[in-house]
Amino acid sequence: MFEDEVIFQVSGSTMRSWAVKGVGATVNSLPGRSSMKALGAVTAESNPRFHFRFAPVFNQETFEAFLRQIIRQYPKTKIHMVLDNVRYHHAKRLQTWLKTQKKRIELHFLPAYSPQFNPIDKVWKATKKASIHNRFFQNTDHLHATIFRRFNRFQGNPCSLRGIMRSYVPDKL
């Protein structure tokens, strides 16, 4: 399972698109830096499973709550989670909790500055492309509802993740 965090801005993002020469599109944006944060994890298998949790901040407490959520989803399986080296992934209090859960979950860290090895980054990119590129959001509630629908689509339809995860899942022999 691969884990990472993401921030979605209310201001959205603009992306190049096709238009008739001389006629362009305008994407409105409100001033400010309102955003929403999410933690996510995806399995690398033929039917990928996606898990997420919205959080007000990224820290040891919200990360531990996410890990607890994941453990509840897999009661009979030991989880091997691959993730980056952000500071709160190594927090002392978290390490203490992980020692009590070593039969349930084990963390494996990627080398520094190597997001290309984490398939959840492709999930974030696909989410942004499908949900927030060239879109106007009036507030964080509107953004939250849009992202929540996309995440639920990933959870309810693993096929929607299959193409994104294709390069990380070995072909059947």
PDB file of C-alpha atoms in Angstrom:
ATOM      1  CA  MET A   1       0.000   0.000   0.000  1.00  0.00           C
ATOM      2  CA  PHE A   2       1.282   3.476  -0.888  1.00  0.00           C
ATOM      3  CA  GLU A   3       0.513   6.594   1.188  1.00  0.00           C
ATOM      4  CA  ASP A   4       0.876  10.321   0.661  1.00  0.00           C
ATOM      5  CA  GLU A   5      -0.733  13.643   1.490  1.00  0.00           C
ATOM      6  CA  VAL A   6      -2.182  16.272  -0.842  1.00  0.00           C
ATOM      7  CA  ILE A   7      -3.464  19.850  -0.692  1.00  0.00           C
ATOM      8  CA  PHE A   8      -6.275  21.064  -2.955  1.00  0.00           C
ATOM      9  CA  GLN A   9      -6.597  24.840  -3.405  1.00  0.00           C
ATOM     10  CA  VAL A  10      -9.980  26.581  -3.663  1.00  0.00           C
ATOM     11  CA  SER A  11      -8.431  28.777  -6.326  1.00  0.00           C
ATOM     12  CA  GLY A  12      -8.247  25.607  -8.435  1.00  0.00           C
ATOM     13  CA  SER A  13      -5.661  25.307 -11.143  1.00  0.00           C
ATOM     14  CA  THR A  14      -5.566  26.280 -14.746  1.00  0.00           C
ATOM     15  CA  MET A  15      -4.542  23.918 -17.455  1.00  0.00           C
ATOM     16  CA  ARG A  16      -3.911  24.420 -21.111  1.00  0.00           C
ATOM     17  CA  SER A  17      -6.798  23.478 -23.316  1.00  0.00           C
ATOM     18  CA  TRP A  18      -7.835  23.726 -26.923  1.00  0.00           C
ATOM     19  CA  ALA A  19      -9.792  26.751 -28.126  1.00  0.00           C
ATOM     20  CA  VAL A  20     -10.557  28.495 -31.380  1.00  0.00           C
ATOM     21  CA  LYS A  21      -7.785  30.933 -32.273  1.00  0.00           C
ATOM     22  CA  GLY A  22      -8.491  34.325 -30.735  1.00  0.00           C
ATOM     23  CA  VAL A  23     -11.185  32.949 -28.422  1.00  0.00           C
ATOM     24  CA  GLY A  24     -10.087  31.859 -24.989  1.00  0.00           C
ATOM     25  CA  ALA A  25     -11.741  30.788 -21.786  1.00  0.00           C
ATOM     26  CA  THR A  26     -11.684  32.581 -18.465  1.00  0.00           C
ATOM     27  CA  VAL A  27     -11.550  30.674 -15.201  1.00  0.00           C
ATOM     28  CA  ASN A  28     -12.663  32.773 -12.252  1.00  0.00           C
ATOM     29  CA  SER A  29     -10.768  32.580  -9.003  1.00  0.00           C
ATOM     30  CA  LEU A  30     -11.277  34.122  -5.598  1.00  0.00           C
ATOM     31  CA  PRO A  31      -8.350  35.809  -3.861  1.00  0.00           C
ATOM     32  CA  GLY A  32      -6.809  33.991  -0.954  1.00  0.00           C
ATOM     33  CA  ARG A  33      -5.245  30.673  -0.147  1.00  0.00           C
ATOM     34  CA  SER A  34      -8.106  28.579   1.194  1.00  0.00           C
ATOM     35  CA  SER A  35      -7.399  24.902   0.805  1.00  0.00           C
ATOM     36  CA  MET A  36      -8.277  21.443   2.025  1.00  0.00           C
ATOM     37  CA  LYS A  37      -5.914  18.662   2.942  1.00  0.00           C
ATOM     38  CA  ALA A  38      -6.253  14.914   2.538  1.00  0.00           C
ATOM     39  CA  LEU A  39      -4.268  11.815   3.380  1.00  0.00           C
ATOM     40  CA  GLY A  40      -4.610   8.904   1.000  1.00  0.00           C
ATOM     41  CA  ALA A  41      -3.430   5.386   0.382  1.00  0.00           C
ATOM     42  CA  VAL A  42      -3.787   3.062  -2.582  1.00  0.00           C
ATOM     43  CA  THR A  43      -2.986  -0.609  -3.013  1.00  0.00           C
ATOM     44  CA  ALA A  44      -0.974  -1.790  -6.011  1.00  0.00           C
ATOM     45  CA  GLU A  45      -3.008  -4.723  -7.275  1.00  0.00           C
ATOM     46  CA  SER A  46      -5.240  -5.579 -10.231  1.00  0.00           C
ATOM     47  CA  ASN A  47      -8.266  -4.138  -8.374  1.00  0.00           C
ATOM     48  CA  PRO A  48      -6.693  -1.264  -6.438  1.00  0.00           C
ATOM     49  CA  ARG A  49      -8.296  -0.114  -3.210  1.00  0.00           C
ATOM     50  CA  PHE A  50      -8.262   3.570  -2.312  1.00  0.00           C
ATOM     51  CA  HIS A  51      -8.492   5.009   1.204  1.00  0.00           C
ATOM     52  CA  PHE A  52      -8.625   8.648   2.226  1.00  0.00           C
ATOM     53  CA  ARG A  53      -9.140  10.965   5.165  1.00  0.00           C
ATOM     54  CA  PHE A  54      -9.558  14.728   5.190  1.00  0.00           C
ATOM     55  CA  ALA A  55      -7.515  16.563   7.825  1.00  0.00           C
ATOM     56  CA  PRO A  56      -7.250  20.171   9.012  1.00  0.00           C
ATOM     57  CA  VAL A  57      -3.447  19.851   9.273  1.00  0.00           C
ATOM     58  CA  PHE A  58      -0.784  17.278   8.537  1.00  0.00           C
ATOM     59  CA  ASN A  59       0.870  16.129  11.743  1.00  0.00           C
ATOM     60  CA  GLN A  60       1.570  13.053  13.828  1.00  0.00           C
ATOM     61  CA  GLU A  61      -1.993  12.928  15.246  1.00  0.00           C
ATOM     62  CA  THR A  62      -3.798  13.081  11.908  1.00  0.00           C
ATOM     63  CA  PHE A  63      -1.370  10.589  10.372  1.00  0.00           C
ATOM     64  CA  GLU A  64      -1.847   8.138  13.265  1.00  0.00           C
ATOM     65  CA  ALA A  65      -5.639   8.490  12.948  1.00  0.00           C
ATOM     66  CA  PHE A  66      -5.313   7.621   9.260  1.00  0.00           C
ATOM     67  CA  LEU A  67      -3.184   4.566  10.055  1.00  0.00           C
ATOM     68  CA  ARG A  68      -5.776   3.421  12.590  1.00  0.00           C
ATOM     69  CA  GLN A  69      -8.447   3.803   9.917  1.00  0.00           C
ATOM     70  CA  ILE A  70      -6.407   1.656   7.504  1.00  0.00           C
ATOM     71  CA  ILE A  71      -5.797  -1.052  10.114  1.00  0.00           C
ATOM     72  CA  ARG A  72      -9.555  -1.327  10.742  1.00  0.00           C
ATOM     73  CA  GLN A  73     -10.091  -1.934   7.008  1.00  0.00           C
ATOM     74  CA  TYR A  74      -7.716  -4.936   6.973  1.00  0.00           C
ATOM     75  CA  PRO A  75      -8.339  -6.838  10.227  1.00  0.00           C
ATOM     76  CA  LYS A  76      -6.650 -10.093   9.133  1.00  0.00           C
ATOM     77  CA  THR A  77      -3.788  -8.749   7.056  1.00  0.00           C
ATOM     78  CA  LYS A  78      -0.445  -7.189   7.894  1.00  0.00           C
ATOM     79  CA  ILE A  79      -0.101  -3.924   6.024  1.00  0.00           C
ATOM     80  CA  HIS A  80       3.163  -2.877   4.409  1.00  0.00           C
ATOM     81  CA  MET A  81       2.883   0.838   3.723  1.00  0.00           C
ATOM     82  CA  VAL A  82       5.315   2.674   1.453  1.00  0.00           C
ATOM     83  CA  LEU A  83       5.559   6.407   2.074  1.00  0.00           C
ATOM     84  CA  ASP A  84       7.784   9.444   1.926  1.00  0.00           C
ATOM     85  CA  ASN A  85      10.061  10.785   4.648  1.00  0.00           C
ATOM     86  CA  VAL A  86       8.063  13.764   5.870  1.00  0.00           C
ATOM     87  CA  ARG A  87       9.003  14.613   9.452  1.00  0.00           C
ATOM     88  CA  TYR A  88       5.782  13.546  11.215  1.00  0.00           C
ATOM     89  CA  HIS A  89       6.041  10.046   9.693  1.00  0.00           C
ATOM     90  CA  HIS A  90       9.018   9.593  12.031  1.00  0.00           C
ATOM     91  CA  ALA A  91       7.539  11.223  15.173  1.00  0.00           C
ATOM     92  CA  LYS A  92       8.596   9.604  18.464  1.00  0.00           C
ATOM     93  CA  ARG A  93       5.021   9.191  19.678  1.00  0.00           C
ATOM     94  CA  LEU A  94       4.104   7.524  16.398  1.00  0.00           C
ATOM     95  CA  GLN A  95       7.087   5.161  16.670  1.00  0.00           C
ATOM     96  CA  THR A  96       5.899   4.127  20.129  1.00  0.00           C
ATOM     97  CA  TRP A  97       2.431   3.345  18.761  1.00  0.00           C
ATOM     98  CA  LEU A  98       3.881   1.496  15.752  1.00  0.00           C
ATOM     99  CA  LYS A  99       5.859  -0.798  18.073  1.00  0.00           C
ATOM    100  CA  THR A 100       2.570  -1.920  19.648  1.00  0.00           C
ATOM    101  CA  GLN A 101       1.133  -2.535  16.162  1.00  0.00           C
ATOM    102  CA  LYS A 102       4.121  -4.247  14.527  1.00  0.00           C
ATOM    103  CA  LYS A 103       2.047  -7.364  13.762  1.00  0.00           C
ATOM    104  CA  ARG A 104      -0.530  -5.223  11.943  1.00  0.00           C
ATOM    105  CA  ILE A 105       1.414  -2.549  10.076  1.00  0.00           C
ATOM    106  CA  GLU A 106       4.955  -1.811   8.943  1.00  0.00           C
ATOM    107  CA  LEU A 107       6.184   1.393   7.317  1.00  0.00           C
ATOM    108  CA  HIS A 108       8.719   1.420   4.480  1.00  0.00           C
ATOM    109  CA  PHE A 109      10.222   4.737   3.435  1.00  0.00           C
ATOM    110  CA  LEU A 110      11.046   5.873  -0.081  1.00  0.00           C
ATOM    111  CA  PRO A 111      14.346   7.598  -0.853  1.00  0.00           C
ATOM    112  CA  ALA A 112      14.271  11.375  -0.516  1.00  0.00           C
ATOM    113  CA  TYR A 113      12.838  13.326  -3.460  1.00  0.00           C
ATOM    114  CA  SER A 114      11.449  10.333  -5.329  1.00  0.00           C
ATOM    115  CA  PRO A 115       7.700  10.872  -5.864  1.00  0.00           C
ATOM    116  CA  GLN A 116       7.918   8.936  -9.136  1.00  0.00           C
ATOM    117  CA  PHE A 117       8.069   5.735  -7.062  1.00  0.00           C
ATOM    118  CA  ASN A 118       4.790   6.477  -5.265  1.00  0.00           C
ATOM    119  CA  PRO A 119       1.697   5.667  -7.369  1.00  0.00           C
ATOM    120  CA  ILE A 120      -0.612   7.726  -5.148  1.00  0.00           C
ATOM    121  CA  ASP A 121       0.986  10.815  -6.696  1.00  0.00           C
ATOM    122  CA  LYS A 122      -0.566   9.729  -9.998  1.00  0.00           C
ATOM    123  CA  VAL A 123      -3.918   9.388  -8.226  1.00  0.00           C
ATOM    124  CA  TRP A 124      -3.569  12.957  -6.956  1.00  0.00           C
ATOM    125  CA  LYS A 125      -2.712  14.168 -10.462  1.00  0.00           C
ATOM    126  CA  ALA A 126      -5.738  12.381 -11.957  1.00  0.00           C
ATOM    127  CA  THR A 127      -7.976  13.790  -9.218  1.00  0.00           C
ATOM    128  CA  LYS A 128      -6.800  17.326  -9.884  1.00  0.00           C
ATOM    129  CA  LYS A 129      -7.181  16.915 -13.638  1.00  0.00           C
ATOM    130  CA  ALA A 130     -10.719  15.512 -13.394  1.00  0.00           C
ATOM    131  CA  SER A 131     -11.970  17.635 -10.515  1.00  0.00           C
ATOM    132  CA  ILE A 132     -10.258  20.991 -10.143  1.00  0.00           C
ATOM    133  CA  HIS A 133      -8.451  21.970 -13.366  1.00  0.00           C
ATOM    134  CA  ASN A 134     -10.175  24.940 -15.018  1.00  0.00           C
ATOM    135  CA  ARG A 135     -12.975  24.961 -12.401  1.00  0.00           C
ATOM    136  CA  PHE A 136     -14.271  27.708 -10.147  1.00  0.00           C
ATOM    137  CA  PHE A 137     -15.007  26.949  -6.485  1.00  0.00           C
ATOM    138  CA  GLN A 138     -16.965  29.478  -4.439  1.00  0.00           C
ATOM    139  CA  ASN A 139     -15.685  28.129  -1.127  1.00  0.00           C
ATOM    140  CA  THR A 140     -14.002  25.171   0.570  1.00  0.00           C
ATOM    141  CA  ASP A 141     -17.353  23.394   1.003  1.00  0.00           C
ATOM    142  CA  HIS A 142     -17.848  23.318  -2.769  1.00  0.00           C
ATOM    143  CA  LEU A 143     -14.273  22.075  -3.254  1.00  0.00           C
ATOM    144  CA  HIS A 144     -14.705  19.455  -0.509  1.00  0.00           C
ATOM    145  CA  ALA A 145     -17.906  18.100  -2.102  1.00  0.00           C
ATOM    146  CA  THR A 146     -16.208  17.838  -5.516  1.00  0.00           C
ATOM    147  CA  ILE A 147     -13.135  16.042  -4.169  1.00  0.00           C
ATOM    148  CA  PHE A 148     -15.258  13.794  -1.942  1.00  0.00           C
ATOM    149  CA  ARG A 149     -17.303  12.650  -4.988  1.00  0.00           C
ATOM    150  CA  ARG A 150     -14.104  11.847  -6.903  1.00  0.00           C
ATOM    151  CA  PHE A 151     -12.638   9.887  -3.987  1.00  0.00           C
ATOM    152  CA  ASN A 152     -15.891   7.943  -3.548  1.00  0.00           C
ATOM    153  CA  ARG A 153     -15.799   7.104  -7.247  1.00  0.00           C
ATOM    154  CA  PHE A 154     -12.314   5.646  -6.778  1.00  0.00           C
ATOM    155  CA  GLN A 155     -13.518   3.611  -3.802  1.00  0.00           C
ATOM    156  CA  GLY A 156     -16.689   2.325  -5.446  1.00  0.00           C
ATOM    157  CA  ASN A 157     -15.143   1.593  -8.816  1.00  0.00           C
ATOM    158  CA  PRO A 158     -11.621   0.141  -8.634  1.00  0.00           C
ATOM    159  CA  CYS A 159     -11.579   0.005 -12.448  1.00  0.00           C
ATOM    160  CA  SER A 160     -11.277   3.792 -12.446  1.00  0.00           C
ATOM    161  CA  LEU A 161      -7.896   3.395 -10.731  1.00  0.00           C
ATOM    162  CA  ARG A 162      -6.678   0.518 -12.881  1.00  0.00           C
ATOM    163  CA  GLY A 163      -5.335   2.716 -15.672  1.00  0.00           C
ATOM    164  CA  ILE A 164      -3.609   5.023 -13.215  1.00  0.00           C
ATOM    165  CA  MET A 165      -1.972   2.094 -11.415  1.00  0.00           C
ATOM    166  CA  ARG A 166      -1.125   0.098 -14.563  1.00  0.00           C
ATOM    167  CA  SER A 167       2.606   0.834 -14.531  1.00  0.00           C
ATOM    168  CA  TYR A 168       2.876  -0.240 -10.860  1.00  0.00           C
ATOM    169  CA  VAL A 169       0.999  -3.544 -11.119  1.00  0.00           C
ATOM    170  CA  PRO A 170       2.867  -6.512 -12.582  1.00  0.00           C
ATOM    171  CA  ASP A 171       1.188  -8.382 -15.432  1.00  0.00           C
ATOM    172  CA  LYS A 172      -0.201 -11.806 -14.629  1.00  0.00           C
ATOM    173  CA  LEU A 173       2.047 -14.645 -15.653  1.00  0.00           C
TER     174      LEU A 173
END
